[in-house]
Amino acid sequence: MTTTISKPVVLSLGGMTCASCAMRVEKKLNKLDGVRATVNFATEIATVTLPDNVSIADAISIVESAGYTAKEVSQNNREEVTPKDTVEKALRQRLIISSILAIPVVLMAMIPGLQIDYWQWLSLTLASPVVVWGALPFHRAAWVNLRHGNATMDTLISIGVSAAYIWSLYALFFGGAGATGMTMDFTLLPDPNATSEIYLEVASAVTVFILLGRYFESRAKSQSSAALTALLNLGAKDVSIISQGQEKKIPIDMLQLGDQFVARPGERIATDGKIVEGSSAVDESMITGESVPLEVSPGDKVIGATVNAGGRLLVEATAVGSDTALARITYLVEHAQAGKAPIQRLADRVAAIFVPIVISLSLVTLVGWLIAGAEPSFAFTAAVAVLIIACPCALGLATPTALMVGTGRGAQLGVLIRGPQILESTKQVNTIALDKTGTITTGKMSVHELHLALGVEETEFLTVAGSLENASEHPIGQAVSKYSSERAELVTPDDFQSTPGRGVQGVVNGRVAIVGNPDWINTEWGLTPDSDWVRTHQEQGRTVIAVVWDGQVKGLIGVSDTVKPDSVSAIAKFNRMGLTPVLISGDNQAAAEQVAQEVGIDKVFAGVLPEDKVQIISQLQSEGQIVAMVGDGVNDAAALIQADLGMSMGSGTDVAIEASDITLTNSNLTSAATGIELARKTLSTIKGNLFWAFAYNSAAIPLAMAGLLNPMIAGAAMAFSSIFVVTNSLRLRGFKPTK
């Protein structure tokens, strides 16, 4: 019996070679009544919502009828849907072997001195695996396209390679090319009465050049699923639960609601839960993006995959599996990836028109010369010349060479461009959304300001505060300790005690001293710090701690995240480029607005969760904005993918880096502007390369049709156009960002 469902299913697809393949599968699936399907070419995933009357088997059958493979994967096991690197490895192997075989074929054809006896048969032996096995992906894709009445670059490549190879076979076995001592003269015009030339070097070179382009494209594509993998790796693999009074370790997938588990200092909390026992500081930056740890105690909620930065916690699991916050972020990332429309290759768009025209012109040439009374060998030579001249090997170099030079220059400037598929969006970007912590700010706590009581010396004050906080592991305490150690001599305190979430106390140089938050100082010790100073700084998003000895509040310390040195100039450059900066932060409104005011941003969204960031990006897009997003945390991953252009800080989390289109390796915000400029320049170069890859060779089609172009000359023209493309790409080495 066939199982039917009414909820989304995930299908892993195979056999797709370009964005048009993904569009074809999506169109086929959506033709079924009630079916809603989204196909992501980058991840090779189809997310399909099926009505009750359509089975999974029906959906798979539709995909297979389109010439591709499909299998269902579990929604709870995302590792199943992440593409592996086997395709990339297979393509690399195909490229290396084909290159080794093709190089001597090209050299023998172009250098008369290497044309020894029977060289043509050696060329055939070496070229055959290249044409048959090396070019197999193009032949297979061309066949699928033919079955569905479509034409892409794969069609043109397959026809051009096959035509050159088949003509060579004809010349070798039925013409004069197989004779002992045969050599090929480099002549402009074909011999009207001879079939003594072979074009195996053309077939081999085209295959290798196109394989090179596909390999670099595959490398960029395979990385698009790395964000999901990085998210999966954040989760705990096992957990220590308390069962019948005993602690035992079990796999995370065996954890059930209500189970109590242990989270030790420095460990990731296994799943979402409620604290039963213990107090600590929890680093929730992966969710909130904020650097200040959250103080927690019994009854407080904690989030799975966040880090326990303090004491031992006993936690009761309140959510497991797909219901956790991490699972929801993973879903957001996957959903954003699936919804991000793939950019169809420019070459394929051109090919849809170009290929049918070329084939028609080749047939017209063949028939026309036969009708005119020419020898069949001459007519076939002219027809083959049309196909060969129309299949530019420069096409395979157009994108990878520009991308390699562009990314190389980008690396020098602190910018890493992920792949060609993201370049097109950079041209239209007019809004840039910025995370706060770790992007505009350093993401590290530091002392912002001291407020000393009358008569208190700064050195003495810092000695007391720094010595006590030096014994603390809390990030705020470490910031105070670092600041103090640079300005005073610290000592080891006696009788040190720490109250999690409140403060520390001990004896420093014979004085009983206390350092902690003002509320604790007031409620526990009955001392009232300067309330106006405290309130002012808290409203500005800073953390305030009080320092007490001799029964008096001796001063206050304002601690906050600090703005990066280049943030102000970066925001100014965005404005000059016509980009509207928007601040999106998980921090409170006061802190976010304070930073925005400091760097010159007018529009602020504060207190937002990861899903809120995605919604804000979507909202901006629905208003007609083309949005770039710059972030650094796990909480930014889904928003980075949802944005038209995602940029991550190199100092950020692996999840954010893998989810982004551009990585700013030096973590400078100014590099975001440089990245957009460089991406636009690289895109312009690629489009120029593609134009000349088509136009240069296409201009010679009339000569080929007139029988005035030797196919070998056509091959040489391809080589020249390749040199032109490479030279044009090298111009990117001189790229300099604007001031």
XYZ file of C-alpha atoms in Angstrom, residues 17 91 94 132-143 154 211 214:
18
model
C 24.007 20.081 -13.561
C 34.766 15.912 -10.950
C 37.694 13.551 -14.172
C 33.686 9.785 -24.108
C 34.369 9.613 -20.365
C 35.631 13.125 -19.556
C 32.767 14.833 -21.372
C 30.181 12.294 -20.170
C 28.435 14.773 -17.806
C 27.856 17.116 -20.748
C 26.606 14.328 -23.007
C 24.267 13.054 -20.296
C 22.884 16.531 -19.586
C 22.473 17.231 -23.306
C 20.441 14.029 -23.680
C 25.750 21.408 -22.064
C 35.529 20.688 -16.824
C 32.553 23.135 -13.628
